Amino acid sequence: MSQPQHTELLGLCLQELSEISERLGEAPYRARQLFDGLYRQRWSELEQFTTLPRDLRQKLRDSGWTVGLPRIEKKFVSSDGTVRYLLGFADGQSVETVWMPEGDGGEAGDGSPSGDEELDCQRGWHRATLCLSSQVGCAVDCAFCMTALLGLRRNLTAGEIVGQVLVVLADQRVEMERDRLNLVFMGQGEPFLNYDNFMRAVRLLVEGVGIPESRMTVSTSGILPRIADFAAEPIRPKLAVSLNAPNEALRAQIMPITKKWTIEKLMVSLREFPLRNRERLTFEYVLLADVNDNVGHAREVVDLIRGLRAKVNLIALNPGPELPFATPEQERVLAFQRVLTQAGIPAFIRRPRGRDIYAACGQLKHSTELVQL
Ligand code: SAH
Ligand code: SF4
């Protein structure tokens, strides 16, 4: 029998698994068992698929199939409970995935911590946010982001994106029925420059793993053609846009992509974006001391987004050794926030999570290579 093109099962949808099982002369329901084993049970080896007959497992192995979960290469635990995972793939590349018990206020909810749920005493959390990478490195080159310093190494496959979730859920012993989990596509990479794999991963996470799309948020630096595609998706996460500056000149300085897709065009596409019931757009705004953080800038933001159903997440810069910017004082962050809230725009300050282990926004850069902890 000829070797299949793909050797990894993870990333395949039910239809594709059906084709494999049919080629192997198996009954159609075997594909569903395979799908459940991969995405619901999170089995990592074909031997664990005990719902399948032994000879089918053998046939799969003989045709070169493996499950294809990433390996946990390193795990850094922050004093605030955040865990940064370094996950390795078959070709030796790796990415970072960040587990935040209690989230950081930037996830799919309204940004305010909910204090009324009971804490799970043994594990210390009942609600968590997982921050996923979509590429190894990033080509977008924002001046304040450590991932940019890596450049783009490669896109992740859909299986590698879903694999990050499965590995961490297993490691944290998450039970989907009991635990409240949010996913944010805000790790390494620009998801909209790996659009097809990213969207395939979303569908598998919804249909296979069982995470509702309403608990997922994707953040983009503003890849306009893909925002239009995303608007037309029947299944999609919520949309966050990294604004980071209130006018073209300033944004072009810190986000060179603005020269290609201007704020003006970005705002046109966002005004056309079809929001669902009760859905809001999110704008991310990294505050850089004395660059984009004064109250005048905040007023410009108000003018820019007035009339949109949106909220703003403010992130004081998470510092990095090679970054030529400073973190603003808390008072300036609060003053910025006040201008927005007084204008009726909900604005939340993201709690920095895991700064001590370089797990916070913009700090993901294979930091084992670059930062000795
Ligand atoms: N590439 C996508 C998603 C990943 S970046 C995007 O840019 O939207 C996730 C968020 O981290 C973005 O909003 C980005 O503006 C922010 N960020 C990047 N570097 C940061 C830093 N050093 N400190 C704080 N936030 C940062
Ligand atoms: Fe890429 Fe986002 Fe970092 Fe910009 S902020 S370099 S788009 S990961």
Short mmCIF file of C-alpha atoms and ligand atoms in Angstrom, two decimals:
data_model
loop_
_atom_site.label_atom_id
_atom_site.label_comp_id
_atom_site.label_asym_id
_atom_site.label_seq_id
_atom_site.Cartn_x
_atom_site.Cartn_y
_atom_site.Cartn_z
CA MET A 1 0.00 0.00 0.00
CA SER A 2 1.32 3.49 -0.82
CA GLN A 3 2.22 5.81 2.05
CA PRO A 4 -0.38 8.51 2.74
CA GLN A 5 0.63 12.12 2.11
CA HIS A 6 -0.17 13.15 5.64
CA THR A 7 1.09 11.00 8.43
CA GLU A 8 -0.62 12.89 11.24
CA LEU A 9 -4.26 12.23 12.00
CA LEU A 10 -4.63 15.33 14.13
CA GLY A 11 -5.99 18.13 12.00
CA LEU A 12 -8.19 15.90 9.87
CA CYS A 13 -11.94 16.44 9.88
CA LEU A 14 -14.60 13.74 10.11
CA GLN A 15 -15.01 13.62 6.34
CA GLU A 16 -11.30 13.02 5.82
CA LEU A 17 -11.21 10.36 8.51
CA SER A 18 -14.16 8.68 6.78
CA GLU A 19 -12.19 8.56 3.56
CA ILE A 20 -9.29 6.91 5.35
CA SER A 21 -11.47 4.36 7.04
CA GLU A 22 -13.23 3.62 3.76
CA ARG A 23 -9.90 3.11 1.99
CA LEU A 24 -8.99 0.63 4.71
CA GLY A 25 -12.24 -1.23 4.09
CA GLU A 26 -13.82 -0.26 7.42
CA ALA A 27 -17.40 0.60 8.38
CA PRO A 28 -18.23 4.34 8.33
CA TYR A 29 -18.80 4.55 12.11
CA ARG A 30 -15.12 3.82 12.68
CA ALA A 31 -14.35 7.34 11.46
CA ARG A 32 -16.51 8.81 14.22
CA GLN A 33 -14.69 6.69 16.81
CA LEU A 34 -11.38 7.90 15.47
CA PHE A 35 -12.61 11.50 15.56
CA ASP A 36 -13.80 11.16 19.17
CA GLY A 37 -10.58 9.48 20.26
CA LEU A 38 -8.52 12.28 18.75
CA TYR A 39 -10.48 15.31 19.81
CA ARG A 40 -12.66 14.32 22.80
CA GLN A 41 -10.56 11.70 24.54
CA ARG A 42 -7.25 13.39 23.63
CA TRP A 43 -5.53 10.06 23.10
CA SER A 44 -1.93 10.50 22.12
CA GLU A 45 -1.04 7.02 20.79
CA LEU A 46 -2.89 4.72 18.42
CA GLU A 47 -2.67 1.94 21.05
CA GLN A 48 -5.03 3.97 23.24
CA PHE A 49 -7.82 3.84 20.65
CA THR A 50 -9.36 0.82 22.29
CA THR A 51 -12.74 1.61 20.72
CA LEU A 52 -11.16 0.45 17.44
CA PRO A 53 -10.38 -3.21 16.79
CA ARG A 54 -6.75 -4.14 17.18
CA ASP A 55 -6.31 -4.98 13.49
CA LEU A 56 -7.58 -1.55 12.44
CA ARG A 57 -5.07 0.13 14.74
CA GLN A 58 -2.42 -2.02 13.11
CA LYS A 59 -3.64 -1.14 9.62
CA LEU A 60 -3.45 2.56 10.47
CA ARG A 61 0.09 2.15 11.77
CA ASP A 62 1.10 0.13 8.74
CA SER A 63 -0.12 2.90 6.47
CA GLY A 64 2.08 5.38 8.33
CA TRP A 65 -0.50 7.18 10.46
CA THR A 66 0.36 8.65 13.85
CA VAL A 67 -1.70 10.83 16.18
CA GLY A 68 0.71 13.79 15.94
CA LEU A 69 0.33 15.62 19.25
CA PRO A 70 3.07 18.12 20.06
CA ARG A 71 5.51 17.29 22.88
CA ILE A 72 5.81 19.39 26.01
CA GLU A 73 9.47 20.42 25.82
CA LYS A 74 9.46 22.85 28.72
CA LYS A 75 7.03 24.19 31.21
CA PHE A 76 7.57 27.43 33.15
CA VAL A 77 5.29 28.21 36.08
CA SER A 78 4.80 31.83 37.11
CA SER A 79 4.27 33.09 40.64
CA ASP A 80 0.78 34.18 39.49
CA GLY A 81 -0.19 30.66 38.35
CA THR A 82 0.34 31.26 34.63
CA VAL A 83 2.08 28.40 32.86
CA ARG A 84 4.10 28.90 29.69
CA TYR A 85 4.48 25.73 27.67
CA LEU A 86 7.12 25.28 25.03
CA LEU A 87 5.61 22.72 22.64
CA GLY A 88 7.72 20.93 20.07
CA PHE A 89 6.68 19.52 16.68
CA ALA A 90 8.04 16.69 14.56
CA ASP A 91 10.33 18.94 12.49
CA GLY A 92 12.06 20.37 15.58
CA GLN A 93 10.22 23.72 15.53
CA SER A 94 8.41 24.83 18.65
CA VAL A 95 5.90 27.43 19.82
CA GLU A 96 4.62 28.75 23.08
CA THR A 97 1.17 28.25 24.51
CA VAL A 98 0.13 30.05 27.68
CA TRP A 99 -2.27 28.74 30.31
CA MET A 100 -3.84 31.44 32.49
CA PRO A 101 -6.02 30.23 35.33
CA GLU A 102 -8.60 32.98 35.85
CA GLY A 103 -7.67 34.61 32.52
CA ASP A 104 -6.26 38.10 32.17
CA GLY A 105 -9.40 40.10 31.44
CA GLY A 106 -8.80 39.99 27.68
CA GLU A 107 -10.80 36.92 26.83
CA ALA A 108 -14.21 36.51 25.28
CA GLY A 109 -16.21 37.71 28.29
CA ASP A 110 -16.73 41.33 29.17
CA GLY A 111 -13.29 41.72 30.62
CA SER A 112 -14.34 42.03 34.21
CA PRO A 113 -13.29 39.30 36.60
CA SER A 114 -16.26 37.40 37.93
CA GLY A 115 -15.83 36.82 41.61
CA ASP A 116 -19.01 34.93 42.28
CA GLU A 117 -18.02 31.46 41.14
CA GLU A 118 -16.67 28.94 43.56
CA LEU A 119 -13.02 28.18 43.47
CA ASP A 120 -11.99 24.61 42.95
CA CYS A 121 -10.02 24.10 46.11
CA GLN A 122 -7.73 21.39 44.84
CA ARG A 123 -6.65 23.06 41.66
CA GLY A 124 -7.24 26.70 42.54
CA TRP A 125 -9.14 27.63 39.37
CA HIS A 126 -12.55 27.20 37.82
CA ARG A 127 -12.16 29.30 34.74
CA ALA A 128 -9.11 29.60 32.56
CA THR A 129 -7.85 31.12 29.35
CA LEU A 130 -5.52 29.42 26.93
CA CYS A 131 -3.47 31.59 24.59
CA LEU A 132 -2.59 29.84 21.32
CA SER A 133 0.05 30.41 18.69
CA SER A 134 -0.81 30.32 14.99
CA GLN A 135 2.66 30.57 13.44
CA VAL A 136 6.25 29.94 14.45
CA GLY A 137 7.41 33.55 14.75
CA CYS A 138 5.67 36.37 12.89
CA ALA A 139 6.34 38.42 9.76
CA VAL A 140 4.38 41.52 10.78
CA ASP A 141 7.26 43.22 12.57
CA CYS A 142 5.57 45.35 15.23
CA ALA A 143 8.21 47.37 17.06
CA PHE A 144 7.01 46.52 20.58
CA CYS A 145 6.65 42.74 20.17
CA MET A 146 9.32 40.16 20.90
CA THR A 147 7.78 37.60 18.54
CA ALA A 148 8.57 39.99 15.69
CA LEU A 149 12.28 39.57 16.39
CA LEU A 150 12.01 35.92 15.37
CA GLY A 151 10.73 36.68 11.90
CA LEU A 152 8.38 34.14 10.36
CA ARG A 153 9.72 30.60 10.51
CA ARG A 154 6.64 28.79 9.31
CA ASN A 155 2.88 28.46 9.53
CA LEU A 156 1.39 25.98 11.94
CA THR A 157 -0.88 23.29 10.55
CA ALA A 158 -4.43 23.02 11.83
CA GLY A 159 -3.38 19.88 13.73
CA GLU A 160 -0.58 21.81 15.41
CA ILE A 161 -2.97 24.54 16.50
CA VAL A 162 -5.54 22.07 17.86
CA GLY A 163 -2.69 20.01 19.35
CA GLN A 164 -1.71 22.92 21.60
CA VAL A 165 -5.18 22.83 23.14
CA LEU A 166 -5.28 19.05 23.56
CA VAL A 167 -1.87 18.82 25.20
CA VAL A 168 -2.55 21.58 27.70
CA LEU A 169 -6.08 20.37 28.51
CA ALA A 170 -4.65 16.95 29.28
CA ASP A 171 -1.78 18.37 31.33
CA GLN A 172 -4.16 20.60 33.34
CA ARG A 173 -6.72 17.78 33.64
CA VAL A 174 -9.50 19.96 32.24
CA GLU A 175 -12.95 18.42 31.99
CA MET A 176 -14.97 20.14 29.33
CA GLU A 177 -18.32 19.62 31.08
CA ARG A 178 -17.14 21.14 34.34
CA ASP A 179 -14.54 23.78 33.54
CA ARG A 180 -15.03 27.06 31.79
CA LEU A 181 -12.38 27.55 29.19
CA ASN A 182 -11.69 30.51 26.92
CA LEU A 183 -9.35 30.38 23.95
CA VAL A 184 -7.52 33.39 22.59
CA PHE A 185 -5.50 33.28 19.39
CA MET A 186 -3.02 35.82 20.67
CA GLY A 187 0.21 33.89 21.01
CA GLN A 188 2.97 33.83 18.46
CA GLY A 189 2.01 34.73 14.93
CA GLU A 190 -0.62 36.52 12.91
CA PRO A 191 -3.60 34.16 12.60
CA PHE A 192 -4.95 35.97 9.53
CA LEU A 193 -1.70 35.29 7.65
CA ASN A 194 -2.31 31.58 8.23
CA TYR A 195 -6.00 31.90 7.65
CA ASP A 196 -7.03 28.52 6.23
CA ASN A 197 -5.21 26.48 8.87
CA PHE A 198 -6.46 28.78 11.62
CA MET A 199 -10.09 28.46 10.49
CA ARG A 200 -9.82 24.70 10.07
CA ALA A 201 -8.49 24.54 13.63
CA VAL A 202 -11.44 26.63 14.85
CA ARG A 203 -13.92 24.21 13.28
CA LEU A 204 -12.18 21.21 14.82
CA LEU A 205 -12.11 22.89 18.22
CA VAL A 206 -15.84 23.57 18.01
CA GLU A 207 -17.00 20.30 16.45
CA GLY A 208 -14.37 17.93 17.80
CA VAL A 209 -13.14 19.26 21.13
CA GLY A 210 -16.46 20.85 22.04
CA ILE A 211 -15.38 24.42 22.82
CA PRO A 212 -18.06 26.94 21.82
CA GLU A 213 -16.96 29.58 19.31
CA SER A 214 -18.39 32.23 21.64
CA ARG A 215 -15.55 31.42 24.05
CA MET A 216 -12.89 32.09 21.43
CA THR A 217 -11.30 35.38 20.39
CA VAL A 218 -8.87 35.92 17.54
CA SER A 219 -6.63 38.95 17.46
CA THR A 220 -5.30 40.42 14.21
CA SER A 221 -2.97 43.26 13.40
CA GLY A 222 -5.44 44.19 10.64
CA ILE A 223 -5.07 41.98 7.56
CA LEU A 224 -7.96 43.56 5.68
CA PRO A 225 -8.81 40.96 3.03
CA ARG A 226 -9.01 38.29 5.70
CA ILE A 227 -11.23 40.42 7.94
CA ALA A 228 -13.71 40.41 5.05
CA ASP A 229 -13.42 36.61 4.68
CA PHE A 230 -13.79 36.17 8.42
CA ALA A 231 -16.98 38.25 8.42
CA ALA A 232 -18.55 35.69 6.09
CA GLU A 233 -17.65 32.58 8.14
CA PRO A 234 -20.62 30.64 9.51
CA ILE A 235 -18.54 29.49 12.51
CA ARG A 236 -16.10 32.04 13.85
CA PRO A 237 -14.55 33.34 17.07
CA LYS A 238 -14.97 36.92 18.19
CA LEU A 239 -12.75 39.50 16.58
CA ALA A 240 -10.11 41.62 18.29
CA VAL A 241 -7.97 44.13 16.43
CA SER A 242 -4.61 45.37 17.63
CA LEU A 243 -4.99 49.10 17.17
CA ASN A 244 -2.11 50.31 19.36
CA ALA A 245 -2.06 53.85 17.97
CA PRO A 246 -4.77 56.39 17.17
CA ASN A 247 -3.48 57.87 13.90
CA GLU A 248 -1.75 56.75 10.72
CA ALA A 249 1.62 58.38 11.36
CA LEU A 250 2.07 56.96 14.84
CA ARG A 251 0.72 53.54 13.95
CA ALA A 252 2.97 53.29 10.90
CA GLN A 253 5.94 53.94 13.18
CA ILE A 254 5.20 51.08 15.54
CA MET A 255 3.19 48.81 13.20
CA PRO A 256 4.69 49.04 9.70
CA ILE A 257 1.75 47.05 8.33
CA THR A 258 -0.23 50.31 8.56
CA LYS A 259 1.53 51.43 5.36
CA LYS A 260 -0.16 48.58 3.52
CA TRP A 261 -3.52 48.65 5.28
CA THR A 262 -4.26 52.05 6.75
CA ILE A 263 -6.31 52.77 9.86
CA GLU A 264 -8.83 54.49 7.61
CA LYS A 265 -9.41 51.33 5.55
CA LEU A 266 -9.33 49.21 8.68
CA MET A 267 -12.11 51.25 10.24
CA VAL A 268 -14.21 51.01 7.06
CA SER A 269 -13.97 47.22 7.13
CA LEU A 270 -14.76 47.11 10.85
CA ARG A 271 -17.80 49.30 10.43
CA GLU A 272 -19.05 46.77 7.88
CA PHE A 273 -18.26 43.80 10.08
CA PRO A 274 -21.49 41.93 10.91
CA LEU A 275 -21.65 41.62 14.69
CA ARG A 276 -23.92 39.02 16.21
CA ASN A 277 -26.40 39.54 18.96
CA ARG A 278 -24.67 41.00 22.01
CA GLU A 279 -21.28 40.68 20.30
CA ARG A 280 -18.72 43.47 20.52
CA LEU A 281 -15.50 44.12 18.69
CA THR A 282 -12.39 44.37 20.82
CA PHE A 283 -9.58 46.82 20.24
CA GLU A 284 -6.26 45.95 21.81
CA TYR A 285 -4.07 48.92 22.70
CA VAL A 286 -0.54 48.43 24.01
CA LEU A 287 0.51 51.49 25.99
CA LEU A 288 4.11 52.57 25.39
CA ALA A 289 5.38 55.26 27.75
CA ASP A 290 5.54 58.68 26.07
CA VAL A 291 4.76 57.23 22.66
CA ASN A 292 1.02 56.54 22.44
CA ASP A 293 -0.19 56.86 26.02
CA ASN A 294 -1.30 60.44 26.68
CA VAL A 295 -4.88 61.60 27.13
CA GLY A 296 -4.77 63.31 23.74
CA HIS A 297 -4.15 59.91 22.17
CA ALA A 298 -7.05 58.53 24.17
CA ARG A 299 -9.33 61.25 22.77
CA GLU A 300 -8.21 60.35 19.25
CA VAL A 301 -9.14 56.71 19.97
CA VAL A 302 -12.59 57.86 21.08
CA ASP A 303 -13.09 59.75 17.79
CA LEU A 304 -11.90 56.79 15.80
CA ILE A 305 -14.18 54.17 17.25
CA ARG A 306 -17.20 56.25 18.19
CA GLY A 307 -20.42 54.56 17.11
CA LEU A 308 -18.94 51.08 16.91
CA ARG A 309 -20.17 48.38 19.26
CA ALA A 310 -16.73 47.87 20.78
CA LYS A 311 -14.62 47.68 23.89
CA VAL A 312 -10.98 48.50 24.39
CA ASN A 313 -8.43 46.36 26.18
CA LEU A 314 -5.50 48.39 27.45
CA ILE A 315 -2.21 46.56 27.91
CA ALA A 316 0.69 48.34 29.55
CA LEU A 317 3.79 47.24 27.65
CA ASN A 318 5.25 43.97 28.81
CA PRO A 319 8.93 44.73 28.68
CA GLY A 320 11.53 42.65 26.87
CA PRO A 321 15.28 42.93 26.74
CA GLU A 322 15.46 44.01 23.10
CA LEU A 323 12.41 46.30 23.11
CA PRO A 324 13.13 50.04 22.78
CA PHE A 325 10.06 51.09 24.82
CA ALA A 326 9.16 51.59 28.47
CA THR A 327 6.07 50.61 30.44
CA PRO A 328 3.92 53.60 31.44
CA GLU A 329 3.12 54.36 35.08
CA GLN A 330 -0.16 52.97 36.31
CA GLU A 331 -1.54 56.51 36.69
CA ARG A 332 -1.15 57.19 33.00
CA VAL A 333 -2.88 53.92 32.18
CA LEU A 334 -5.76 54.88 34.46
CA ALA A 335 -5.99 58.38 32.96
CA PHE A 336 -6.12 56.87 29.47
CA GLN A 337 -8.84 54.47 30.57
CA ARG A 338 -10.86 57.30 32.14
CA VAL A 339 -11.04 59.24 28.86
CA LEU A 340 -12.49 56.18 27.14
CA THR A 341 -14.98 55.24 29.82
CA GLN A 342 -16.17 58.84 30.19
CA ALA A 343 -16.88 58.83 26.46
CA GLY A 344 -19.01 55.70 26.97
CA ILE A 345 -16.47 53.23 25.59
CA PRO A 346 -15.94 50.22 27.86
CA ALA A 347 -12.22 49.99 28.56
CA PHE A 348 -10.46 47.31 30.57
CA ILE A 349 -6.91 47.06 31.78
CA ARG A 350 -5.42 43.67 31.05
CA ARG A 351 -3.66 42.14 34.00
CA PRO A 352 -0.14 41.22 32.98
CA ARG A 353 0.12 37.48 33.39
CA GLY A 354 3.33 35.59 33.79
CA ARG A 355 5.73 38.48 33.13
CA ASP A 356 8.28 36.78 35.37
CA ILE A 357 8.43 33.80 33.01
CA TYR A 358 8.15 35.84 29.78
CA ALA A 359 4.66 34.51 29.14
CA ALA A 360 2.85 37.84 28.83
CA CYS A 361 1.54 39.39 25.59
CA GLY A 362 4.33 40.18 23.17
CA GLN A 363 6.96 38.29 25.14
CA LEU A 364 6.70 34.99 23.32
CA LYS A 365 9.89 34.41 21.48
CA HIS A 366 11.31 30.97 22.16
CA SER A 367 12.63 32.75 25.17
CA THR A 368 14.67 29.72 26.13
CA GLU A 369 16.90 30.72 23.22
CA LEU A 370 17.06 34.36 24.06
CA VAL A 371 16.34 34.96 27.70
CA GLN A 372 17.95 32.96 30.41
CA LEU A 373 15.44 32.59 33.19
N1 SAH B 1 -0.56 38.87 15.84
C1 SAH B 1 -1.82 39.11 16.44
C2 SAH B 1 -2.07 38.25 17.65
C3 SAH B 1 -0.89 38.05 18.59
S1 SAH B 1 -0.28 39.45 19.45
C4 SAH B 1 -1.97 40.58 16.81
O1 SAH B 1 -0.99 41.30 16.78
O2 SAH B 1 -3.09 40.99 17.10
C5 SAH B 1 -1.44 39.61 20.80
C6 SAH B 1 -1.48 41.00 21.42
O3 SAH B 1 -0.29 41.29 22.16
C7 SAH B 1 -1.64 42.12 20.40
O4 SAH B 1 -2.76 42.88 20.73
C8 SAH B 1 -0.36 42.91 20.56
O5 SAH B 1 -0.60 44.27 20.27
C9 SAH B 1 0.02 42.64 22.00
N2 SAH B 1 1.43 42.84 22.29
C10 SAH B 1 2.46 42.60 21.46
N3 SAH B 1 3.63 42.93 22.09
C11 SAH B 1 3.31 43.34 23.34
C12 SAH B 1 4.08 43.77 24.47
N4 SAH B 1 5.40 43.82 24.44
N5 SAH B 1 3.42 44.13 25.60
C13 SAH B 1 2.06 44.06 25.64
N6 SAH B 1 1.30 43.64 24.62
C14 SAH B 1 1.91 43.29 23.47
FE1 SF4 B 2 3.06 39.65 14.97
FE2 SF4 B 2 1.07 40.34 16.63
FE3 SF4 B 2 3.64 40.51 17.43
FE4 SF4 B 2 2.70 42.22 15.63
S1 SF4 B 2 2.01 42.03 17.76
S2 SF4 B 2 4.65 41.13 15.49
S3 SF4 B 2 1.29 40.94 14.47
S4 SF4 B 2 2.53 38.66 16.90
#
